[in-house]
Steps between C-alpha positions, in 0.01 A plus 500: 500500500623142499852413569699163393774368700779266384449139481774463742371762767422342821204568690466382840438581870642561813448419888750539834600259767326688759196601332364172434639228677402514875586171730731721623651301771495140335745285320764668668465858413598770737365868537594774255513848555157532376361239746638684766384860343174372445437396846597795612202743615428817299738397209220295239161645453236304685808292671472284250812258368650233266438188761223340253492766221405284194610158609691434203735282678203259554310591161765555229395229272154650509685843420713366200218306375360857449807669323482228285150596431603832469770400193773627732870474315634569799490515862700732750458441873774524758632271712501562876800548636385400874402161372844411289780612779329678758812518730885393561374168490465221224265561200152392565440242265105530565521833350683409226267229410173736520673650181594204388105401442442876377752441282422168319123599502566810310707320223256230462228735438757662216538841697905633523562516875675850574631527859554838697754414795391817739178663461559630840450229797886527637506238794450694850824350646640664225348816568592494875846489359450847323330390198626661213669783663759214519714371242491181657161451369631567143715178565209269647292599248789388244461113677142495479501576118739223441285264696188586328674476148701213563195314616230645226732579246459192268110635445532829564702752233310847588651634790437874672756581788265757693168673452493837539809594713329864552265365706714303695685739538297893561195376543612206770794700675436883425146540467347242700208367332665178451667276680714505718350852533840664565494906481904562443704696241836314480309145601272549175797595315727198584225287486437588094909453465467180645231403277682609196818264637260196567348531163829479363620224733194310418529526111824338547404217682203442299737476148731276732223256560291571140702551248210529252353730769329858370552705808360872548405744760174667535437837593193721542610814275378853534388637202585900595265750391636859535245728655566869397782662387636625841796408612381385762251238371818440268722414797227272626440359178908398519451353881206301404692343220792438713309343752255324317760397222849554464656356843390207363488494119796634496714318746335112279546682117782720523707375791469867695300732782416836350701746572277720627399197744729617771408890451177410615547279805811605611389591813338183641809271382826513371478195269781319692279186460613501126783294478716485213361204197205530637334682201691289288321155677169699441520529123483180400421434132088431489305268256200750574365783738169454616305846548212532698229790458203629621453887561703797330732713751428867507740676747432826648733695714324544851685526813661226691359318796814577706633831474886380618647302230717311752204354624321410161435148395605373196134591307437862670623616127196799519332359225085436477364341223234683298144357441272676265163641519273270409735243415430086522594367835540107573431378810868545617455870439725501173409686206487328191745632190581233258683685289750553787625133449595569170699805608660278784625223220610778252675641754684185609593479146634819502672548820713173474506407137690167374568472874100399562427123442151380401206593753233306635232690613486291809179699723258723341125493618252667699316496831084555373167503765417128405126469528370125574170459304247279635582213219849541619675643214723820510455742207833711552508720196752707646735233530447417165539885343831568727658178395383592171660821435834395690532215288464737195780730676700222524436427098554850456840502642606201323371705161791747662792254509488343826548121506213412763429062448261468759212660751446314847136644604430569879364301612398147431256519814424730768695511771644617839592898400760545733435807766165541321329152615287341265284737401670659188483210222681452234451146308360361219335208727306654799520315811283491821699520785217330714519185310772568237312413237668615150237652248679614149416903425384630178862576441583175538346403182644831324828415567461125397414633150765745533763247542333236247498752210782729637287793405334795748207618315 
């Protein structure tokens, strides 16, 4: 069945700092917490890293000359913090003017600029500090938003604060699969206060600077599946949503921590690093939330890792995450359930009410096996029939009520996957990482008659 989006909709894609840029060491940029986790052994498959990744920072006119080809409204890359203020010291005006270039490019070739101020590279001297287990790092990230506004602010209006604060947060300081590859319970829960306080901080200083400014938050939502009707798959149906969710949807829409927040870590922290306004400099009024989706979340109770809850970390919750029989797999080992985005947006709309502000679905894509024919082309079909569907469960949501104005596919190119290498790949344009050649997909041309007709067939 056909679907018609609004005129108005916007339909673009999105990229990150680290993911594409490389020349990691010129123009005055200093290491991030993923330079430093990538060259560390055993962390990235194959030891692979970001140093080169897609050389955007040498090949970005090549790369917008291709959105524009694509019929991109709209753009969304972040900017890396490492290259704008990198330290204590002055702003590095070579970083700023890499942007600068991005920028003006971007606007020329009639594509809205949106800019994402942390998509996760927090400068290592920042880290060696205590990273965001500090408040401190709340407050620098404050001056860096101001700088980046105040100087990109008279092109830019679009602005996200962080991307995906979970991550950041559990997967970089409790789990360990991200950088800085922290395993702690009261560091990963500090660190995801902290980010809640910077994101507030930052929206501030970004309305100071651009008054015109639209300023959200992104966040990577779960959308909780219930199990069985045990109470214990109940209970960990109620953790994963706390988790995955509500420590941070609720602390940006409602100004709060649940309740049953401290019930369930009380015994790895005491919360003392809450200090009073805080919650109130967190819920800041939005212009939008941007949502990101790929894979429904299906809980089940299991034991935890670590018997003593003293010595949990912050995501030891005793939770595992169902995958069916038989059930579609993309190359990132996530099932595929697009009818579990709708559910996430109704619920949203449900949960918070007049309180939510328009949503941009700001990630949504899918890692396929990309197979290289010998004429060069890419015929990824899956690509095609996941972004497909989601779009429709986006449509279908709208159909519900929720005020959605906009889808940001991931991801304009492939790219540097973070602990997984370069192997899983998720863009529209495939590129050889040999010679870095771009090649445009068979989804490439889908979604260039998607966004030229504004209809998903």
């Amino acid at each position: 069945m056909t679907v018609q989006f609004p005129a108005e909709f916007t339909f673009g894609a999105a990229t990150a700092s680290y993911q594409i840029e490389g020349a990691v060491a010129e123009d005055g940029r200093r290491p991030s917490i993923w330079d430093t986790y990538s060259h560390t052994p055993g962390r990235v498959a194959r030891g692979e890293n970001g140093d080169v990744a897609c050389d955007h920072y040498h090949r970005f006119g090549e790369d917008v000359a291709l959105m524009k080809q694509l019929g991109l409204d709209s753009y969304r890359f972040s900017l890396a913090w490492p290259r704008i203020k990198p330290d204590d010291g002055p702003v590095n005006a070579a970083g700023l003017a890499f942007y600068d270039k991005l920028v003006d490019e971007l606007l020329a070739a009639g594509i809205e600029p949106a800019a994402t101020l942390y998509h996760w590279d927090l400068p290592q001297t920042l880290e060696d500090r205590g990273g965001w287990r500090e408040r401190d790092t709340a407050e620098r990230f404050a001056e860096y938003a101001a700088v980046a506004a105040g100087h990109l602010g008279d092109r830019v209006k679009k602005w996200i604060t962080l991307n995906e604060p979970f991550c950041s947060s559990i997967l970089g300081y409790a789990d360990g699969v991200h950088a800085p590859g922290a395993q702690e319970g009261e560091g990963a829960l500090k660190a995801a206060h902290h980010l809640m306080l910077a994101h507030g901080l930052a929206t501030q200083q970004v309305r100071s600077a651009v008054p015109d400014a639209q300023v959200g938050i992104t966040l990577n939502l779960a959308s909780v599946q219930q199990v069985s009707d045990s109470p214990a798959d109940a209970e960990a149906a109620r953790r994963n949503l706390l988790i995955g969710n509500l420590i941070f949807t609720d602390p940006v829409l409602a100004g709060t921590y649940p309740d049953h927040a401290r019930e369930v870590w009380a015994p790895i922290t005491d919360f003392s690093f809450i200090q009073d306004g805080d919650l109130a400099t967190s819920h800041q009024p939005l212009d939008f939330l941007g949502v990101n989706f790929y894979f429904p979340s299906r809980p089940k109770a299991v034991a935890h890792n670590e018997p003593d809850p003293a010595k949990r970390v912050a995501s030891d919750l005793g939770v595992e995450s169902v995958v069916h029989d038989g059930e579609y797999l993309t190359e990132m080992g996530w099932p595929v359930d697009a009818g579990a985005f709708t559910d996430l947006l109704t619920w949203l709309q449900d949960a918070y009410g007049d309180a939510l502000p328009p949503i941009y679905i700001t990630e949504n894509g899918i890692a396929c096996p990309d197979v290289v024919r010998e004429d060069g082309s890419v015929d990824d079909q899956d690509r095609i029939r996941y972004v497909g569907d989601h779009l429709k469960a986006v449509k279908a949501a709208m159909d519900k009520g929720v005020d959605i104005r906009g889808y940001y596919l991931w991801s304009l190119m492939d790219n540097f996957e973070w602990a997984r290498g370069y192997q899983p790949r998720f863009g529209l344009v495939h590129v050889d990482y040999d010679t870095l050649k771009r090649t445009p997909k068979a989804s490439f041309d889908w979604y260039r008659n998607v966004s030229a007709t504004h209809e998903v067939p």
